[in-house]
Coordinates of C-alpha atoms in Angstrom, one line a residue:
X1 CA -18.6 -62.5 60.8
X2 CA -17.1 -61.6 64.1
X3 CA -13.8 -61.0 65.7
X4 CA -12.6 -60.7 69.3
X5 CA -10.7 -57.6 70.2
X6 CA -7.4 -58.9 71.4
X7 CA -6.1 -55.7 73.1
X8 CA -6.1 -56.3 76.8
X9 CA -5.8 -52.6 77.3
X10 CA -9.2 -51.9 75.6
X11 CA -11.4 -49.5 77.6
X12 CA -15.0 -50.5 77.7
X13 CA -17.7 -48.2 79.1
X14 CA -20.9 -49.9 80.3
X15 CA -23.8 -47.6 79.7
X16 CA -26.3 -47.8 82.6
X17 CA -29.5 -45.9 81.6
X18 CA -31.1 -44.5 84.7
X19 CA -32.2 -41.0 83.8
X20 CA -35.9 -40.3 83.6
X21 CA -35.8 -36.8 82.2
X22 CA -36.0 -38.0 78.5
X23 CA -34.7 -34.7 77.1
X24 CA -35.5 -34.2 73.4
X25 CA -31.9 -34.0 72.3
X26 CA -30.3 -36.7 74.4
X27 CA -28.4 -39.6 72.7
X28 CA -29.5 -42.0 75.4
X29 CA -33.1 -43.0 75.3
X30 CA -34.8 -43.3 78.7
X31 CA -37.7 -45.5 77.5
X32 CA -36.1 -48.7 78.8
X33 CA -33.1 -49.7 80.9
X34 CA -31.4 -52.6 82.6
X35 CA -31.4 -52.8 86.4
X36 CA -28.3 -51.8 88.2
X37 CA -27.5 -55.4 89.0
X38 CA -27.4 -56.3 85.3
X39 CA -25.0 -53.3 84.6
X40 CA -22.8 -54.5 87.4
X41 CA -22.9 -58.1 86.0
X42 CA -21.9 -56.9 82.5
X43 CA -19.0 -54.8 83.9
X44 CA -17.8 -57.7 86.0
X45 CA -17.6 -60.0 83.0
X46 CA -15.7 -57.4 80.9
X47 CA -13.3 -56.8 83.8
X48 CA -12.7 -60.6 83.9
X49 CA -11.7 -60.5 80.3
X50 CA -8.9 -58.1 81.1
X51 CA -10.6 -54.9 79.9
X52 CA -10.3 -51.6 81.7
X53 CA -14.0 -51.2 82.6
X54 CA -16.0 -48.3 83.8
X55 CA -19.8 -47.7 84.2
X56 CA -21.3 -44.5 82.9
X57 CA -24.7 -43.7 84.4
X58 CA -27.0 -41.3 82.5
X59 CA -28.0 -39.8 85.9
X60 CA -25.5 -39.5 88.7
X61 CA -28.2 -38.3 91.0
X62 CA -30.2 -41.5 91.0
X63 CA -30.0 -43.9 93.9
X64 CA -27.3 -46.5 93.5
X65 CA -25.6 -44.7 90.6
X66 CA -22.6 -43.6 92.7
X67 CA -22.0 -47.1 94.1
X68 CA -21.7 -48.4 90.5
X69 CA -19.1 -45.7 89.7
X70 CA -17.2 -46.6 92.9
X71 CA -17.1 -50.3 92.0
X72 CA -15.8 -49.8 88.5
X73 CA -13.5 -46.8 88.4
X74 CA -12.1 -44.4 90.9
X75 CA -14.7 -41.7 90.9
X76 CA -14.8 -41.0 94.7
X77 CA -11.7 -42.8 95.8
X78 CA -8.6 -41.1 97.2
X79 CA -7.2 -41.5 93.8
X80 CA -10.1 -39.8 92.1
X81 CA -9.4 -37.9 88.9
X82 CA -8.9 -34.2 89.6
X83 CA -10.5 -33.2 86.3
X84 CA -13.6 -35.5 86.8
X85 CA -16.9 -33.9 85.8
X86 CA -19.9 -34.8 88.0
X87 CA -23.0 -34.4 85.8
X88 CA -26.0 -33.0 87.7
X89 CA -29.4 -32.4 86.4
X90 CA -31.1 -29.8 88.6
X91 CA -30.1 -30.5 92.2
X92 CA -27.1 -30.6 94.6
X93 CA -27.2 -34.0 96.3
X94 CA -25.3 -34.7 99.5
X95 CA -22.4 -36.6 97.8
X96 CA -21.1 -33.4 96.2
X97 CA -19.1 -32.9 99.5
X98 CA -17.4 -36.2 99.1
X99 CA -16.2 -35.8 95.5
X100 CA -12.5 -35.9 94.8
X101 CA -10.7 -32.6 95.3
X102 CA -10.8 -30.6 92.1
X103 CA -13.9 -32.2 90.7
X104 CA -16.1 -30.0 88.5
X105 CA -19.9 -30.1 88.8
X106 CA -21.9 -29.6 85.6
X107 CA -25.4 -28.2 85.4
X108 CA -27.4 -28.1 82.2
X109 CA -29.4 -24.9 81.2
X110 CA -30.3 -24.2 77.7
X111 CA -31.9 -20.8 77.7
X112 CA -32.3 -17.7 79.8
X113 CA -36.0 -18.3 80.1
X114 CA -38.0 -21.4 80.9
X115 CA -39.7 -21.2 77.5
X116 CA -36.4 -21.4 75.6
X117 CA -35.0 -24.0 78.0
X118 CA -38.0 -26.2 77.4
X119 CA -37.3 -26.5 73.7
X120 CA -35.0 -29.4 74.8
X121 CA -36.3 -30.4 78.3
X122 CA -39.8 -31.9 78.7
X123 CA -40.0 -31.3 82.4
X124 CA -41.5 -27.8 82.6
X125 CA -40.3 -27.3 86.2
X126 CA -36.7 -28.1 85.4
X127 CA -35.7 -24.5 84.7
X128 CA -36.7 -23.2 88.1
X129 CA -35.0 -26.1 89.9
X130 CA -31.7 -25.5 88.0
X131 CA -31.8 -21.8 88.8
X132 CA -32.4 -22.6 92.5
X133 CA -29.5 -25.1 92.5
X134 CA -27.2 -22.5 90.9
X135 CA -28.1 -20.0 93.6
X136 CA -27.4 -22.7 96.3
X137 CA -24.1 -23.5 94.5
X138 CA -23.0 -19.9 94.7
X139 CA -23.8 -19.8 98.5
X140 CA -21.8 -23.0 99.0
X141 CA -18.9 -21.6 97.1
X142 CA -18.9 -18.3 99.0
X143 CA -19.0 -20.3 102.2
X144 CA -16.0 -22.2 101.0
X145 CA -17.9 -25.5 101.4
X146 CA -15.9 -28.4 100.2
X147 CA -17.1 -29.9 96.9
X148 CA -18.2 -26.6 95.3
X149 CA -14.8 -25.3 94.3
X150 CA -15.6 -25.6 90.7
X151 CA -18.9 -25.8 88.8
X152 CA -20.1 -24.7 85.4
X153 CA -23.2 -24.7 83.2
X154 CA -23.5 -26.7 79.9
X155 CA -25.5 -24.7 77.4
X156 CA -26.7 -26.5 74.2
X157 CA -27.3 -24.0 71.4
X158 CA -29.7 -24.5 68.6
X159 CA -31.8 -22.4 66.1
X160 CA -34.1 -21.0 68.7
X161 CA -31.6 -19.9 71.3
X162 CA -28.2 -19.1 69.7
X163 CA -29.3 -15.4 69.1
X164 CA -29.8 -15.1 72.9
X165 CA -26.2 -15.8 74.0
X166 CA -25.9 -12.2 75.3
X167 CA -29.0 -12.6 77.6
X168 CA -27.7 -16.0 78.7
X169 CA -24.3 -14.5 79.7
X170 CA -26.2 -11.8 81.7
X171 CA -28.1 -14.5 83.5
X172 CA -24.9 -16.5 84.3
X173 CA -23.3 -13.3 85.6
X174 CA -26.3 -12.5 87.9
X175 CA -26.2 -16.0 89.3
X176 CA -22.4 -15.8 89.9
X177 CA -21.7 -18.8 87.7
X178 CA -18.0 -19.0 87.1
X179 CA -18.1 -20.6 83.6
X180 CA -20.6 -21.6 81.0
X181 CA -19.7 -23.9 78.2
X182 CA -21.4 -23.6 74.8
X183 CA -21.9 -26.8 72.9
X184 CA -24.0 -27.2 69.7
X185 CA -26.9 -29.5 69.3
X186 CA -25.9 -32.7 67.4
X187 CA -28.0 -34.7 65.1
X188 CA -28.6 -37.7 67.3
X189 CA -31.4 -40.2 66.6
X190 CA -33.5 -38.3 69.2
X191 CA -32.9 -35.0 67.6
X192 CA -33.7 -36.3 64.1
X193 CA -37.0 -37.7 65.4
X194 CA -38.1 -35.0 67.9
X195 CA -36.7 -31.6 66.9
X196 CA -34.9 -31.7 63.5
X197 CA -36.0 -28.1 63.0
X198 CA -33.6 -27.0 65.7
X199 CA -30.5 -28.2 64.0
X200 CA -28.0 -25.5 63.0
X201 CA -26.5 -24.7 59.6
X202 CA -22.7 -24.3 59.3
X203 CA -23.0 -20.5 58.9
X204 CA -25.1 -20.3 62.1
X205 CA -22.4 -22.4 63.9
X206 CA -19.7 -20.0 62.8
X207 CA -21.8 -17.1 64.0
X208 CA -22.0 -18.7 67.4
X209 CA -18.2 -18.8 67.5
X210 CA -17.9 -15.2 66.5
X211 CA -20.4 -14.3 69.3
X212 CA -18.4 -16.2 71.8
X213 CA -15.3 -14.1 70.9
X214 CA -17.3 -10.9 71.7
X215 CA -18.8 -12.3 74.9
X216 CA -15.5 -13.7 76.1
X217 CA -14.0 -10.2 76.2
X218 CA -17.1 -8.4 77.3
X219 CA -17.6 -10.6 80.4
X220 CA -14.0 -11.2 81.2
X221 CA -13.6 -11.2 85.0
X222 CA -17.4 -12.0 85.4
X223 CA -18.0 -15.3 83.7
X224 CA -15.8 -17.5 81.5
X225 CA -17.3 -18.2 78.1
X226 CA -16.1 -21.6 76.7
X227 CA -16.7 -23.6 73.6
X228 CA -16.9 -27.4 73.6
X229 CA -14.3 -28.8 71.2
X230 CA -16.1 -32.1 70.8
X231 CA -19.1 -30.3 69.2
X232 CA -17.5 -27.4 67.4
X233 CA -14.2 -28.9 66.4
X234 CA -10.8 -27.3 67.2
X235 CA -11.3 -23.6 67.8
X236 CA -7.9 -22.0 67.6
X237 CA -6.4 -18.5 67.5
X238 CA -4.6 -17.7 64.2
X239 CA -1.3 -17.7 66.0
X240 CA -1.8 -21.2 67.4
X241 CA -3.1 -22.4 64.1
X242 CA 0.0 -21.2 62.3
X243 CA 2.3 -22.8 64.8
X244 CA 0.5 -26.2 64.5
X245 CA 0.5 -25.8 60.7
X246 CA 4.3 -25.3 60.7
X247 CA 4.8 -28.3 63.0
X248 CA 2.7 -30.6 60.7
X249 CA 4.9 -29.6 57.8
X250 CA 8.1 -30.2 59.7
X251 CA 7.2 -33.6 61.1
X252 CA 6.7 -36.5 58.7
X253 CA 4.0 -39.0 59.2
X254 CA 1.0 -39.0 61.5
X255 CA 1.3 -37.0 64.7
X256 CA -1.8 -38.3 66.5
X257 CA -4.5 -40.9 66.0
X258 CA -8.2 -40.0 65.5
X259 CA -10.3 -40.2 68.6
X260 CA -9.9 -43.6 70.2
X261 CA -13.6 -44.6 69.8
X262 CA -13.9 -47.9 68.1
X263 CA -10.2 -48.6 68.3
X264 CA -9.2 -48.6 72.0
X265 CA -12.5 -47.4 73.5
X266 CA -15.9 -49.1 73.2
X267 CA -19.3 -48.8 74.8
X268 CA -21.7 -51.6 75.7
X269 CA -25.4 -51.1 76.3
X270 CA -26.0 -53.1 79.5
X271 CA -29.6 -53.8 78.5
X272 CA -29.1 -55.0 74.9
X273 CA -25.4 -56.0 75.1
X274 CA -24.9 -54.1 71.8
X275 CA -21.4 -52.6 71.2
X276 CA -20.8 -49.1 69.9
X277 CA -17.6 -47.2 69.2
X278 CA -18.5 -44.9 72.1
X279 CA -21.6 -44.0 74.1
X280 CA -22.4 -41.1 71.7
X281 CA -23.3 -43.6 69.0
X282 CA -26.1 -45.3 71.1
X283 CA -29.5 -45.5 69.4
X284 CA -27.9 -44.9 66.0
X285 CA -28.6 -48.2 64.3
X286 CA -25.7 -47.8 61.9
X287 CA -23.4 -47.2 64.8
X288 CA -23.8 -50.7 66.3
X289 CA -20.6 -52.7 65.5
X290 CA -21.2 -56.0 67.4
X291 CA -22.5 -57.6 70.6
X292 CA -21.1 -58.8 73.8
X293 CA -21.3 -62.5 74.3
X294 CA -22.6 -64.1 77.5
X295 CA -19.1 -64.8 78.6
X296 CA -18.0 -61.2 78.2
X297 CA -16.3 -61.5 74.8
X298 CA -16.5 -58.5 72.5
X299 CA -17.8 -59.9 69.2
X300 CA -17.1 -57.1 66.8
X301 CA -18.3 -57.1 63.2
X302 CA -15.2 -57.5 60.9
X303 CA -17.1 -55.8 58.1
X304 CA -17.4 -52.6 60.1
X305 CA -15.3 -49.9 58.5
X306 CA -13.0 -49.1 61.4
X307 CA -9.8 -48.5 59.6
X308 CA -10.4 -44.8 59.4
X309 CA -8.6 -44.7 62.7
X310 CA -5.4 -45.9 61.0
X311 CA -5.4 -44.0 57.7
X312 CA -5.8 -40.3 57.8
X313 CA -6.2 -40.0 54.0
X314 CA -9.6 -41.8 54.3
X315 CA -11.2 -39.0 56.2
X316 CA -13.2 -36.9 53.8
X317 CA -13.4 -33.1 53.2
X318 CA -13.1 -30.6 54.6
X319 CA -10.6 -32.5 56.8
X320 CA -8.7 -34.4 54.1
X321 CA -6.8 -31.4 52.8
X322 CA -6.6 -29.5 56.0
X323 CA -3.1 -28.3 56.9
X324 CA -3.4 -29.5 60.5
X325 CA -5.2 -32.9 59.9
X326 CA -2.1 -34.8 61.2
X327 CA -2.4 -32.9 64.5
X328 CA -6.2 -32.9 64.8
X329 CA -7.1 -36.3 63.4
X330 CA -10.5 -35.3 62.1
X331 CA -12.2 -34.5 65.4
X332 CA -14.9 -36.4 67.3
X333 CA -16.1 -39.2 65.0
X334 CA -19.6 -39.2 66.5
X335 CA -20.1 -35.5 65.9
X336 CA -18.6 -35.5 62.4
X337 CA -20.7 -38.5 61.3
X338 CA -23.9 -37.1 62.9
X339 CA -23.3 -33.7 61.2
X340 CA -22.7 -35.4 57.9
X341 CA -25.9 -37.4 58.2
X342 CA -27.8 -34.3 59.1
X343 CA -27.1 -32.8 55.7
X344 CA -26.9 -35.8 53.5
X345 CA -29.0 -38.5 55.2
X346 CA -26.2 -41.0 54.5
X347 CA -24.1 -42.8 57.1
X348 CA -20.4 -42.2 56.4
X349 CA -17.7 -43.3 58.9
X350 CA -15.1 -41.3 57.1
X351 CA -17.0 -38.0 57.2
X352 CA -15.2 -34.8 57.7
X353 CA -16.6 -32.2 60.1
X354 CA -18.5 -29.8 57.7
X355 CA -18.7 -26.9 60.1
X356 CA -15.1 -27.1 61.4
X357 CA -14.1 -23.6 62.2
X358 CA -10.5 -24.1 61.0
X359 CA -11.6 -25.4 57.6
X360 CA -13.9 -22.4 57.3
X361 CA -11.4 -19.7 58.5
X362 CA -13.2 -18.9 61.8
X363 CA -10.8 -18.4 64.7
X364 CA -10.8 -17.7 68.4
X365 CA -9.8 -14.1 68.9
X366 CA -8.6 -14.2 72.5

């Protein structure tokens, strides 16, 4: 049984798989992909149906990727988003100088040594190339070269590297990196198949947050240490938590929706035409909620349990009884569901985030 999503404001992201790195933890498989022309055709049809359409490429460095972003979205136009993040793998291509003012460039490095980094990355030469590109980025920034105003490193933590955050912070300082963002490994289909032994337990996740408190102060003025909220959940100071808690008590009803995935935002695999709540559900069989018709119609399964977006009380523990649920909304659905599946092996669209720092009394100190 299917239904057409009638909201003309629906945002649809066409996933164009063009990355060949095939990292062990990536939610996007690189084993097969549609040609660029097919991704363009899918996006054109969706646009014709009145949807706000964009194309997400799994590698912005590949030939033709930027032209797709230009055609569907405003990535490099004069109206480019100032908070846009340009995801790089291990090089600084020429188009960095043409990105909108204020763009951030993201590199990925998952260890202070190649041995640790390669727990996630199959290409054994990737570590050295990233280090070389970070040195070049520093030179460009010091020379005030346009396009290198802001850049940062994305650092995925897991069982084999989370105890080396101090060494990683030292490396980032030595390379002049202005910020590195810690995000946790999430139980994607690839992780479950390739490296399940690297998944973190809740107490290890909380220890990472505590370490980040220490590093944030120790390296203040040298490198900013950040935590990715979509992976860890809302990380708050006690003062901010108490203010939000008071606000939730004072204001009746729901303050904000859950994440918009599956409600106002969808993702379409340009190769298979499968529909997912967002791109982070790709390759999780239970996450498929419909298909795109040949005419561009979004045919979404009416039996899919999507009403968790509209009813906060359906989100399960530890979120259900949390004092700030009305403000938070239960966090990223893809992360919460994957984390739940990691421990129970059971798909649950209403899952609460088991390792949520707020629910476990772990706070940001600074």
